[in-house]
mmCIF file of C-alpha atoms (C1' of nucleotides) in Angstrom:
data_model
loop_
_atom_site.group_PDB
_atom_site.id
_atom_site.type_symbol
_atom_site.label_atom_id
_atom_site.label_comp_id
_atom_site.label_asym_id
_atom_site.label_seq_id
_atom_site.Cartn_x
_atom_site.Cartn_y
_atom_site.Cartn_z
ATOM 1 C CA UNK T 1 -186.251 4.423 192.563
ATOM 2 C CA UNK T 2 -184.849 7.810 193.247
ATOM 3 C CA UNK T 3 -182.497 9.482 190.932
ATOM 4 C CA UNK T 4 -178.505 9.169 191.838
ATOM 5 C CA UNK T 5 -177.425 12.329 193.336
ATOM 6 C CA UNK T 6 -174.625 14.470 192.932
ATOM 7 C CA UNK T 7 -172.250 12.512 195.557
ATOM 8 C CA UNK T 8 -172.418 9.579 194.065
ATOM 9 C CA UNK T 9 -171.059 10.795 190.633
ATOM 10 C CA UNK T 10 -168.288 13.327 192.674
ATOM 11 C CA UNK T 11 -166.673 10.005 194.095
ATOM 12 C CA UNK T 12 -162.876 9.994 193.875
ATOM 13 C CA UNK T 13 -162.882 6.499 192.635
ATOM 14 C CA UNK T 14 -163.966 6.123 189.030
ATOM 15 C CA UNK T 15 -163.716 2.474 188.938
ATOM 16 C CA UNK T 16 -165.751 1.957 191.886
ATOM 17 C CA UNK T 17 -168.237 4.310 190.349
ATOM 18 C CA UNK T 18 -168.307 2.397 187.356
ATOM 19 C CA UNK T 19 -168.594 -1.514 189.057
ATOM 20 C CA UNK T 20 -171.205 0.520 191.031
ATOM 21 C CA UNK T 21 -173.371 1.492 187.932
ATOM 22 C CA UNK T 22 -174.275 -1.976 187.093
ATOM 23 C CA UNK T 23 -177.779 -2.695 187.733
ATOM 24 C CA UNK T 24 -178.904 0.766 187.805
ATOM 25 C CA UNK T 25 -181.563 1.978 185.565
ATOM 26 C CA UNK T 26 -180.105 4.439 182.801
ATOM 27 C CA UNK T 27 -183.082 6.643 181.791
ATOM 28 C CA UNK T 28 -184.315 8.970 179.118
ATOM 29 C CA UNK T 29 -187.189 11.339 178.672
ATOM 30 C CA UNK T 30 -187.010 13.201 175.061
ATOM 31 C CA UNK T 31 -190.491 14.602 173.759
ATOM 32 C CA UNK T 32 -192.570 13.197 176.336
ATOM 33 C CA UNK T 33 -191.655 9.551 175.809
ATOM 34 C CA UNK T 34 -189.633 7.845 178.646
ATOM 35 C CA UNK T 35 -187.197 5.080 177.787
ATOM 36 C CA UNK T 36 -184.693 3.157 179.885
ATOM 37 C CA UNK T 37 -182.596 0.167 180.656
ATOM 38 C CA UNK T 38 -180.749 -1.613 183.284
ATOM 39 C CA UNK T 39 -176.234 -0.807 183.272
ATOM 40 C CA UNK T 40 -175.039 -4.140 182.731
ATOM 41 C CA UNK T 41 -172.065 -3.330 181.074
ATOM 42 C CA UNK T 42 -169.521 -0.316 181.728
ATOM 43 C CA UNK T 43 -165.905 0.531 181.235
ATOM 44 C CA UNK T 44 -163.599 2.756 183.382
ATOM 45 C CA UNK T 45 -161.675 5.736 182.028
ATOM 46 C CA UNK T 46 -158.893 7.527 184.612
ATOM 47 C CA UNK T 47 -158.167 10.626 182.831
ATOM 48 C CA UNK T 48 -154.910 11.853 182.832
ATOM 49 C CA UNK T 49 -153.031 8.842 183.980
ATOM 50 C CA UNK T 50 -154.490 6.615 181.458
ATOM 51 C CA UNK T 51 -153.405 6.169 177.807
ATOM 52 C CA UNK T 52 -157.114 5.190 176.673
ATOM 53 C CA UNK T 53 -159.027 8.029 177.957
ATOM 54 C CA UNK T 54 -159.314 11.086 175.662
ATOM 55 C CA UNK T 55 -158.295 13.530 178.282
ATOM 56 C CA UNK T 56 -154.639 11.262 178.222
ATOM 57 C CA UNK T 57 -151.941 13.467 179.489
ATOM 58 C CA UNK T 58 -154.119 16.940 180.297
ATOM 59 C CA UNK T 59 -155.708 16.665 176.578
ATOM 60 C CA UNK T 60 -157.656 19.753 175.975
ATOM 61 C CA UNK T 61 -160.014 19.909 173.161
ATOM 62 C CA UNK T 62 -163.574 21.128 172.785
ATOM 63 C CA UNK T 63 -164.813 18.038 172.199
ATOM 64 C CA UNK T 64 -163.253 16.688 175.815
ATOM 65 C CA UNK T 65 -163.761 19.879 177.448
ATOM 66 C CA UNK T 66 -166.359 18.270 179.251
ATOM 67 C CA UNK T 67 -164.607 15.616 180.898
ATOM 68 C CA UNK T 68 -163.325 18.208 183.316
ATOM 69 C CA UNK T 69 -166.066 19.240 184.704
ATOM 70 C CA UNK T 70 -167.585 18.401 187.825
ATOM 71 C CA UNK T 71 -168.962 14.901 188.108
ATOM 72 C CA UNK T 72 -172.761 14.306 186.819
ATOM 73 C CA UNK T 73 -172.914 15.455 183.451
ATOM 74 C CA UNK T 74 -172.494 13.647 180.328
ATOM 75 C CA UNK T 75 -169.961 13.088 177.909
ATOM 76 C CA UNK T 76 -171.549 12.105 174.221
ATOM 77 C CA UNK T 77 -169.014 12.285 171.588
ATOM 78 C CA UNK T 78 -168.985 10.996 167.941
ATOM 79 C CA UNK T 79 -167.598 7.311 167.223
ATOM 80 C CA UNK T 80 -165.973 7.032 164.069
ATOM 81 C CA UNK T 81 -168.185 9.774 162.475
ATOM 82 C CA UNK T 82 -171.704 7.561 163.407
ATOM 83 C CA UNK T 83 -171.488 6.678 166.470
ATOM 84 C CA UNK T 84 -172.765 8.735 169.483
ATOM 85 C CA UNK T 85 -171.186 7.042 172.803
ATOM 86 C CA UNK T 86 -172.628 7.869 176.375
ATOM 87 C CA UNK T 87 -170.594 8.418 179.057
ATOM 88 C CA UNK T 88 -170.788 9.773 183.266
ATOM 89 C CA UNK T 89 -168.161 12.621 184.151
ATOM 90 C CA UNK T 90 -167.404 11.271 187.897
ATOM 91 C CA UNK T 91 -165.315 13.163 190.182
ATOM 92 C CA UNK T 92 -164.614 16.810 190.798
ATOM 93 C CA UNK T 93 -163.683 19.684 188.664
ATOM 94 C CA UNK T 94 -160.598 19.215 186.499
ATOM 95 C CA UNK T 95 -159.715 15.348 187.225
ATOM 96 C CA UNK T 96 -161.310 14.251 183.714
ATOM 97 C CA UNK T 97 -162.522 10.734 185.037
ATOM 98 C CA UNK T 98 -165.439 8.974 183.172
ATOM 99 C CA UNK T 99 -167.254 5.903 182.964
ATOM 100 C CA UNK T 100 -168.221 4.887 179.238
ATOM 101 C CA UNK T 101 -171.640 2.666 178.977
ATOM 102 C CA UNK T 102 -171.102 -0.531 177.261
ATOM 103 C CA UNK T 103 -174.796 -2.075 177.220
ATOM 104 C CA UNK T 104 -178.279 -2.092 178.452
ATOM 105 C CA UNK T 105 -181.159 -4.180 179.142
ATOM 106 C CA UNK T 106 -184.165 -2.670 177.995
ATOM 107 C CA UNK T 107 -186.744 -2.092 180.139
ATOM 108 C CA UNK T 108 -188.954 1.027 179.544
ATOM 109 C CA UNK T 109 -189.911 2.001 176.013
ATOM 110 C CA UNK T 110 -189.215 -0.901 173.651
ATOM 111 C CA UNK T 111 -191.313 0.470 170.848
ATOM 112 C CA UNK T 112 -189.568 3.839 171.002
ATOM 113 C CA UNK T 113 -186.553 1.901 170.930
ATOM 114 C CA UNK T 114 -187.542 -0.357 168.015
ATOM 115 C CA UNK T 115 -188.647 3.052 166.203
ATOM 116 C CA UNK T 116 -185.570 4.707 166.695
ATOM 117 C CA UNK T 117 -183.299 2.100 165.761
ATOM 118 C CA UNK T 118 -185.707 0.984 162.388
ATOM 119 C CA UNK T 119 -185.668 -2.582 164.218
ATOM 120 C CA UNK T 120 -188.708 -4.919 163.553
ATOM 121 C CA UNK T 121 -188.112 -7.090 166.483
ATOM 122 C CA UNK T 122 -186.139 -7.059 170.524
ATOM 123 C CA UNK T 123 -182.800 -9.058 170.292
ATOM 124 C CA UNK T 124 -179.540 -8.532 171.860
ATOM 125 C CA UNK T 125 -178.397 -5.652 168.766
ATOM 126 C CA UNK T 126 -181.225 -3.500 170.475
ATOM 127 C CA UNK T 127 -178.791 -2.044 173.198
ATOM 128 C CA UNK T 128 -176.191 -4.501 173.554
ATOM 129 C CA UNK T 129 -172.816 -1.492 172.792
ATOM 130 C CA UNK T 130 -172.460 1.579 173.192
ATOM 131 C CA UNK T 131 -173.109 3.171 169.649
ATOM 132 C CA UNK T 132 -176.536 0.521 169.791
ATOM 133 C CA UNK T 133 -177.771 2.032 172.989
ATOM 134 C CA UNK T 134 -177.357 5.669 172.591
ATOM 135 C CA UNK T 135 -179.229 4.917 169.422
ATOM 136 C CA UNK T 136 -182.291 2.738 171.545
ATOM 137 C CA UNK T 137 -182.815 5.604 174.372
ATOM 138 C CA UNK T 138 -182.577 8.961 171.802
ATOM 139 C CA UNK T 139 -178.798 9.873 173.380
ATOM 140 C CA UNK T 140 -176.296 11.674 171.116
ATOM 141 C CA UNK T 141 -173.587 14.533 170.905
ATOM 142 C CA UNK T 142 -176.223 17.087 171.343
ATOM 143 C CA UNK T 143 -176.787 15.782 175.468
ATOM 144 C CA UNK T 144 -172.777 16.351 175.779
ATOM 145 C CA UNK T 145 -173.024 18.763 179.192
ATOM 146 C CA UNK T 146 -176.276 17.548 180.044
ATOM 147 C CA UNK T 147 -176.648 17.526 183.629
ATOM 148 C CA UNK T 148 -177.303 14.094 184.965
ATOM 149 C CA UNK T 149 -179.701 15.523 187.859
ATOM 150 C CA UNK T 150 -181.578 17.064 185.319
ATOM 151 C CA UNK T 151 -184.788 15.377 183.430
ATOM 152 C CA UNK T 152 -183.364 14.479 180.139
ATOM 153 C CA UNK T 153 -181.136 11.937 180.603
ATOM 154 C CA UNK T 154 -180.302 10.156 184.348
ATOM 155 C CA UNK T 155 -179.599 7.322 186.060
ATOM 156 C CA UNK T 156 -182.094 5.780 188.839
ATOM 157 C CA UNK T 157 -180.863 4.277 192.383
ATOM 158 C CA UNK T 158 -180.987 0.232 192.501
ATOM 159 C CA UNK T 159 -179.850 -2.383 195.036
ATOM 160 C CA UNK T 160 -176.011 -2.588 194.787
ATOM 161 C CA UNK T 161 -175.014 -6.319 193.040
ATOM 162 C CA UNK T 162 -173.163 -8.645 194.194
ATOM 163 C CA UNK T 163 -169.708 -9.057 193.954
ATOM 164 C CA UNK T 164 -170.387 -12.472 192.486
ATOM 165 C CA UNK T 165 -172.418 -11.361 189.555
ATOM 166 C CA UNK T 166 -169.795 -8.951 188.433
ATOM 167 C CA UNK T 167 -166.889 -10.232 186.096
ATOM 168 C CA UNK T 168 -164.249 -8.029 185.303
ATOM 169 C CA UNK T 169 -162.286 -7.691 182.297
ATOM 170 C CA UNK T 170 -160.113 -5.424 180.072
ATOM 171 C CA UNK T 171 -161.813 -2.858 177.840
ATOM 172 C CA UNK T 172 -162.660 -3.218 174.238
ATOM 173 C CA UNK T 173 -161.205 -1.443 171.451
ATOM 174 C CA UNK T 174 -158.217 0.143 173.377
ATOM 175 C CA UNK T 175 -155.481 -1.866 171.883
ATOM 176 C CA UNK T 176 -153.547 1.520 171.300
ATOM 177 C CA UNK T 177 -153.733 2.270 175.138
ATOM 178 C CA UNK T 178 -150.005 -0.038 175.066
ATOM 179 C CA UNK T 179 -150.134 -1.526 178.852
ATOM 180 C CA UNK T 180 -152.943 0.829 179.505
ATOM 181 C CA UNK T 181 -155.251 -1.409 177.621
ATOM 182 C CA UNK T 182 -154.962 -4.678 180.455
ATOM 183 C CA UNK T 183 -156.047 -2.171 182.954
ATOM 184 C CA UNK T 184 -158.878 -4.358 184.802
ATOM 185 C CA UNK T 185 -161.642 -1.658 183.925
ATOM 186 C CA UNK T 186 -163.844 -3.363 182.316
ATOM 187 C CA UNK T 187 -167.186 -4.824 183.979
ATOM 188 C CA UNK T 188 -170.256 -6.306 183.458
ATOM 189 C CA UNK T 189 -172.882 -8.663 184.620
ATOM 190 C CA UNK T 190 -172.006 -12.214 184.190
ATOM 191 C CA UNK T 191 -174.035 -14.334 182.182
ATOM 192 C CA UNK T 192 -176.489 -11.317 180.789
ATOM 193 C CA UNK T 193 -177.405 -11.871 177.551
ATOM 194 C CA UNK T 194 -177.035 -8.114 176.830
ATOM 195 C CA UNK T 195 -173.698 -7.525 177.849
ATOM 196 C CA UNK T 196 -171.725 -6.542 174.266
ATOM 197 C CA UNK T 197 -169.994 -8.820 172.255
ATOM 198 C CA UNK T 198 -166.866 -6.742 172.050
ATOM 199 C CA UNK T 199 -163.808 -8.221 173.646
ATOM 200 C CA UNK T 200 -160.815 -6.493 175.829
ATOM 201 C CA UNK T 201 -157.061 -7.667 174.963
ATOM 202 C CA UNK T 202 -155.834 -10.732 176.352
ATOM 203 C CA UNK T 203 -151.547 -10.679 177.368
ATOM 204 C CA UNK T 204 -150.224 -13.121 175.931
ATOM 205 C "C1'" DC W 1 -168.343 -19.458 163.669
ATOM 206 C "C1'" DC W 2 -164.831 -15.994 161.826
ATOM 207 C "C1'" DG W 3 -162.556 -12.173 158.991
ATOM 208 C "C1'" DT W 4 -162.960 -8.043 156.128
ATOM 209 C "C1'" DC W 5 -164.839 -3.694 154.864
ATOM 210 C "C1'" DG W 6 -167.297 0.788 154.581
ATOM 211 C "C1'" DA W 7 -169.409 4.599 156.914
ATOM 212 C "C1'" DT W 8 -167.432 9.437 157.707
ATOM 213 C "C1'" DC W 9 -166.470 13.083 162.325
ATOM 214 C "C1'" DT W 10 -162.635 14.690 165.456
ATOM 215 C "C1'" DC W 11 -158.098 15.013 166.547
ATOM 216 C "C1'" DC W 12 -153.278 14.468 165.646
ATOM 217 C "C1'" DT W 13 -149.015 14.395 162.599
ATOM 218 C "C1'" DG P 1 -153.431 11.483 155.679
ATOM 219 C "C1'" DG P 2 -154.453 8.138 159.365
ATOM 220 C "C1'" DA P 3 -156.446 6.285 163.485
ATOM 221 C "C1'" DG P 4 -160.129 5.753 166.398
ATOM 222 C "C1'" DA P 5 -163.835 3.755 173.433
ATOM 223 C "C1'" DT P 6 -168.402 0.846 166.617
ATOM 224 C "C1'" DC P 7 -171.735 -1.514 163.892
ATOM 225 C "C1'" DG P 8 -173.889 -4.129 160.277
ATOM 226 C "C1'" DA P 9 -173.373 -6.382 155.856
ATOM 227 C "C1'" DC P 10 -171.193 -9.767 153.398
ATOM 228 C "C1'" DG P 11 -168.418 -13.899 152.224
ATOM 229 C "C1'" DG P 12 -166.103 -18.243 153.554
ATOM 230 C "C1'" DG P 13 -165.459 -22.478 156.599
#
DNA sequence: CCGTCGATCTCCT
DNA sequence: GGAGATCGACGGG
Protein backbone atom coordinates (compact mmCIF):
# COMPACT_ATOMS: atom_id res chain seq x y z
CA UNK A 1 0.00 0.00 0.00
CA UNK A 2 0.82 3.61 -0.42
CA UNK A 3 3.27 5.35 1.73
CA UNK A 4 1.75 7.49 4.88
CA UNK A 5 1.80 11.04 3.98
CA UNK A 6 2.76 14.03 5.63
CA UNK A 7 -0.80 14.64 7.45
CA UNK A 8 -0.89 11.75 9.03
CA UNK A 9 2.46 12.23 10.94
CA UNK A 10 1.49 16.35 11.51
CA UNK A 11 -1.57 15.08 13.67
CA UNK A 12 -1.95 16.97 16.95
CA UNK A 13 -2.55 13.81 18.80
CA UNK A 14 0.55 11.71 19.35
CA UNK A 15 -1.15 8.96 21.05
CA UNK A 16 -3.65 8.51 18.47
CA UNK A 17 -0.82 8.53 16.00
CA UNK A 18 0.87 5.97 17.80
CA UNK A 19 -2.44 3.34 18.50
CA UNK A 20 -2.78 4.25 14.77
CA UNK A 21 0.69 2.82 13.69
CA UNK A 22 -0.11 -0.65 14.62
CA UNK A 23 -0.49 -2.82 11.73
CA UNK A 24 1.27 -0.67 9.38
CA UNK A 25 4.19 -1.87 7.48
CA UNK A 26 7.54 -0.14 8.73
CA UNK A 27 9.91 -0.31 5.72
CA UNK A 28 13.52 -0.05 4.73
CA UNK A 29 15.47 0.15 1.53
CA UNK A 30 19.46 0.46 2.25
CA UNK A 31 21.77 -0.70 -0.76
CA UNK A 32 19.18 -2.00 -2.88
CA UNK A 33 17.76 -4.55 -0.47
CA UNK A 34 14.18 -3.86 0.88
CA UNK A 35 13.24 -5.05 4.34
CA UNK A 36 10.13 -4.53 6.45
CA UNK A 37 7.72 -5.51 9.12
CA UNK A 38 4.32 -5.04 10.43
CA UNK A 39 4.04 -2.07 13.91
CA UNK A 40 2.74 -4.24 16.44
CA UNK A 41 4.12 -2.62 19.22
CA UNK A 42 4.62 1.28 19.92
CA UNK A 43 4.91 3.66 22.80
CA UNK A 44 3.77 7.33 23.07
CA UNK A 45 6.09 10.20 23.99
CA UNK A 46 4.29 13.93 24.67
CA UNK A 47 7.21 16.12 24.70
CA UNK A 48 7.31 18.78 26.94
CA UNK A 49 4.60 17.80 29.31
CA UNK A 50 5.93 14.43 29.89
CA UNK A 51 8.72 13.39 32.32
CA UNK A 52 9.78 10.31 30.00
CA UNK A 53 10.31 11.97 26.79
CA UNK A 54 13.80 13.43 26.17
CA UNK A 55 12.56 16.77 25.09
CA UNK A 56 10.98 16.88 29.09
CA UNK A 57 10.54 20.44 30.02
CA UNK A 58 11.82 22.30 26.51
CA UNK A 59 15.15 19.98 26.64
CA UNK A 60 17.44 21.17 23.99
CA UNK A 61 20.30 19.10 22.97
CA UNK A 62 21.74 18.08 19.63
CA UNK A 63 20.95 14.81 20.04
CA UNK A 64 16.94 15.81 20.56
CA UNK A 65 17.13 18.60 18.27
CA UNK A 66 15.19 16.61 16.06
CA UNK A 67 12.23 16.01 18.00
CA UNK A 68 11.19 19.54 17.16
CA UNK A 69 10.89 19.39 13.93
CA UNK A 70 8.01 19.02 11.85
CA UNK A 71 6.30 15.66 11.98
CA UNK A 72 7.69 12.78 9.50
CA UNK A 73 11.18 12.44 10.14
CA UNK A 74 12.95 10.17 12.36
CA UNK A 75 14.40 10.22 15.60
CA UNK A 76 17.36 7.36 16.00
CA UNK A 77 19.35 7.92 19.02
CA UNK A 78 21.88 5.67 20.89
CA UNK A 79 20.53 3.27 23.79
CA UNK A 80 22.89 2.81 26.42
CA UNK A 81 25.91 3.26 24.05
CA UNK A 82 24.56 0.02 21.64
CA UNK A 83 21.46 0.49 21.05
CA UNK A 84 20.03 2.47 18.05
CA UNK A 85 16.11 3.11 18.84
CA UNK A 86 13.63 4.23 16.00
CA UNK A 87 11.27 6.64 16.51
CA UNK A 88 8.30 9.04 14.27
CA UNK A 89 8.51 12.94 15.01
CA UNK A 90 4.51 13.56 14.82
CA UNK A 91 3.13 16.91 14.99
CA UNK A 92 4.24 20.34 13.89
CA UNK A 93 7.32 22.34 14.31
CA UNK A 94 8.51 22.83 17.88
CA UNK A 95 5.90 20.52 19.90
CA UNK A 96 8.65 17.63 20.28
CA UNK A 97 6.00 14.70 20.19
CA UNK A 98 7.21 11.17 19.12
CA UNK A 99 6.19 7.75 18.89
CA UNK A 100 9.07 5.17 19.85
CA UNK A 101 8.74 1.57 17.95
CA UNK A 102 8.61 -1.24 20.31
CA UNK A 103 8.46 -4.39 17.83
CA UNK A 104 7.90 -5.79 14.46
CA UNK A 105 6.74 -8.68 12.62
CA UNK A 106 8.90 -9.46 9.91
CA UNK A 107 7.70 -9.61 6.73
CA UNK A 108 10.04 -8.53 3.84
CA UNK A 109 13.71 -9.48 3.94
CA UNK A 110 14.26 -12.20 6.54
CA UNK A 111 17.65 -13.18 5.26
CA UNK A 112 18.87 -9.58 5.32
CA UNK A 113 17.56 -9.55 8.66
CA UNK A 114 19.14 -12.83 9.80
CA UNK A 115 22.51 -11.36 8.17
CA UNK A 116 22.42 -8.30 9.91
CA UNK A 117 21.64 -9.48 13.21
CA UNK A 118 24.38 -12.76 12.86
CA UNK A 119 21.09 -14.90 13.65
CA UNK A 120 20.99 -18.54 12.27
CA UNK A 121 17.33 -18.92 12.56
CA UNK A 122 13.55 -16.48 12.73
CA UNK A 123 12.30 -16.39 16.42
CA UNK A 124 10.71 -13.74 18.38
CA UNK A 125 14.60 -11.96 19.32
CA UNK A 126 14.57 -11.16 15.46
CA UNK A 127 12.55 -7.82 15.93
CA UNK A 128 10.68 -8.27 18.97
CA UNK A 129 12.28 -4.42 20.88
CA UNK A 130 13.35 -1.70 19.81
CA UNK A 131 17.27 -2.00 19.93
CA UNK A 132 16.39 -5.81 18.05
CA UNK A 133 14.53 -4.17 15.24
CA UNK A 134 16.55 -1.25 14.28
CA UNK A 135 19.21 -3.90 14.17
CA UNK A 136 16.79 -6.47 11.68
CA UNK A 137 15.79 -3.53 9.07
CA UNK A 138 19.59 -1.66 8.87
CA UNK A 139 18.10 1.56 11.10
CA UNK A 140 20.55 3.49 13.32
CA UNK A 141 21.70 7.06 14.53
CA UNK A 142 22.93 7.84 11.13
CA UNK A 143 18.82 7.94 9.67
CA UNK A 144 18.23 10.58 12.70
CA UNK A 145 16.47 13.51 10.29
CA UNK A 146 15.63 11.16 7.72
CA UNK A 147 12.57 12.18 6.11
CA UNK A 148 9.87 9.61 6.44
CA UNK A 149 8.41 10.47 2.80
CA UNK A 150 11.62 9.83 1.53
CA UNK A 151 12.93 6.19 0.20
CA UNK A 152 15.13 5.10 2.95
CA UNK A 153 13.18 4.43 5.67
CA UNK A 154 8.97 4.76 5.72
CA UNK A 155 6.02 3.50 6.81
CA UNK A 156 3.25 1.95 4.32
CA UNK A 157 -0.72 2.63 4.66
CA UNK A 158 -2.74 -0.56 6.12
CA UNK A 159 -6.35 -1.14 7.20
CA UNK A 160 -6.80 0.61 10.60
CA UNK A 161 -7.23 -2.39 13.56
CA UNK A 162 -9.62 -2.85 15.63
CA UNK A 163 -10.12 -1.46 18.78
CA UNK A 164 -10.38 -4.98 20.11
CA UNK A 165 -7.01 -6.18 19.03
CA UNK A 166 -5.28 -3.31 20.69
CA UNK A 167 -4.30 -3.60 24.49
CA UNK A 168 -2.95 -0.78 26.13
CA UNK A 169 -0.48 -0.53 28.74
CA UNK A 170 2.20 1.61 30.48
CA UNK A 171 5.62 1.97 28.84
CA UNK A 172 8.69 0.01 29.59
CA UNK A 173 11.73 1.20 31.12
CA UNK A 174 10.38 4.66 32.29
CA UNK A 175 10.30 4.00 35.94
CA UNK A 176 12.14 7.45 36.43
CA UNK A 177 9.21 9.26 34.57
CA UNK A 178 7.61 9.37 38.65
CA UNK A 179 3.64 9.44 37.76
CA UNK A 180 4.62 10.04 34.22
CA UNK A 181 5.52 6.44 33.86
CA UNK A 182 1.46 5.01 34.37
CA UNK A 183 0.66 7.26 31.54
CA UNK A 184 -1.56 4.71 29.36
CA UNK A 185 0.90 5.09 26.28
CA UNK A 186 1.80 2.05 25.70
CA UNK A 187 0.16 -0.26 22.86
CA UNK A 188 0.36 -3.19 21.06
CA UNK A 189 -1.38 -6.00 19.37
CA UNK A 190 -2.84 -8.47 21.68
CA UNK A 191 -1.82 -11.87 21.55
CA UNK A 192 1.20 -11.27 18.79
CA UNK A 193 3.87 -13.29 19.43
CA UNK A 194 6.24 -10.41 18.50
CA UNK A 195 5.14 -7.86 20.70
CA UNK A 196 8.42 -7.29 23.28
CA UNK A 197 8.81 -8.87 26.38
CA UNK A 198 9.52 -5.68 28.25
CA UNK A 199 6.97 -4.70 30.83
CA UNK A 200 5.47 -1.04 31.86
CA UNK A 201 5.10 -0.30 35.80
CA UNK A 202 2.24 -1.59 37.55
CA UNK A 203 0.75 1.04 40.76
CA UNK A 204 0.63 -0.68 43.38
C1' DC B 1 10.90 -19.27 35.15
C1' DC B 2 13.63 -15.37 37.40
C1' DG B 3 17.58 -12.17 38.82
C1' DT B 4 22.09 -10.13 37.88
C1' DC B 5 25.55 -8.14 35.02
C1' DG B 6 28.30 -6.01 31.27
C1' DA B 7 28.42 -3.33 27.12
C1' DT B 8 29.76 1.75 26.56
C1' DC B 9 27.37 6.69 24.23
C1' DT B 10 24.86 11.01 25.67
C1' DC B 11 23.39 14.00 28.96
C1' DC B 12 23.19 15.78 33.55
C1' DT B 13 25.16 16.89 38.28
C1' DG C 1 30.41 9.94 38.26
C1' DG C 2 25.77 8.06 37.39
C1' DA C 3 21.62 6.99 34.95
C1' DG C 4 19.39 5.65 31.00
C1' DA C 5 12.90 4.58 26.11
C1' DT C 6 18.08 -2.41 25.92
C1' DC C 7 19.80 -6.93 25.06
C1' DG C 8 22.00 -11.34 25.61
C1' DA C 9 24.67 -14.34 28.56
C1' DC C 10 24.85 -16.70 32.64
C1' DG C 11 23.48 -18.89 37.05
C1' DG C 12 19.90 -20.63 40.25
C1' DG C 13 15.14 -22.56 41.37
Amino acid sequence: MAKLELAFYEQDDVVKVSRALLGKLLVTEIDGVRTSGRIVETEAYAGVTDRASHAYNNRRTNRTEIIYAPGGVAYVYLCYGIHHLFNVVTHGRDIPHAVLVRALEPVEGLEQMLLRTGKTKVDYTLTAGPGSLTKALGITTGHTGESLLGNTVWIEDAPALPARQIAVGTRVGVAYAMEDAYRPYRFWVKDNKWVSRGKGLVRK
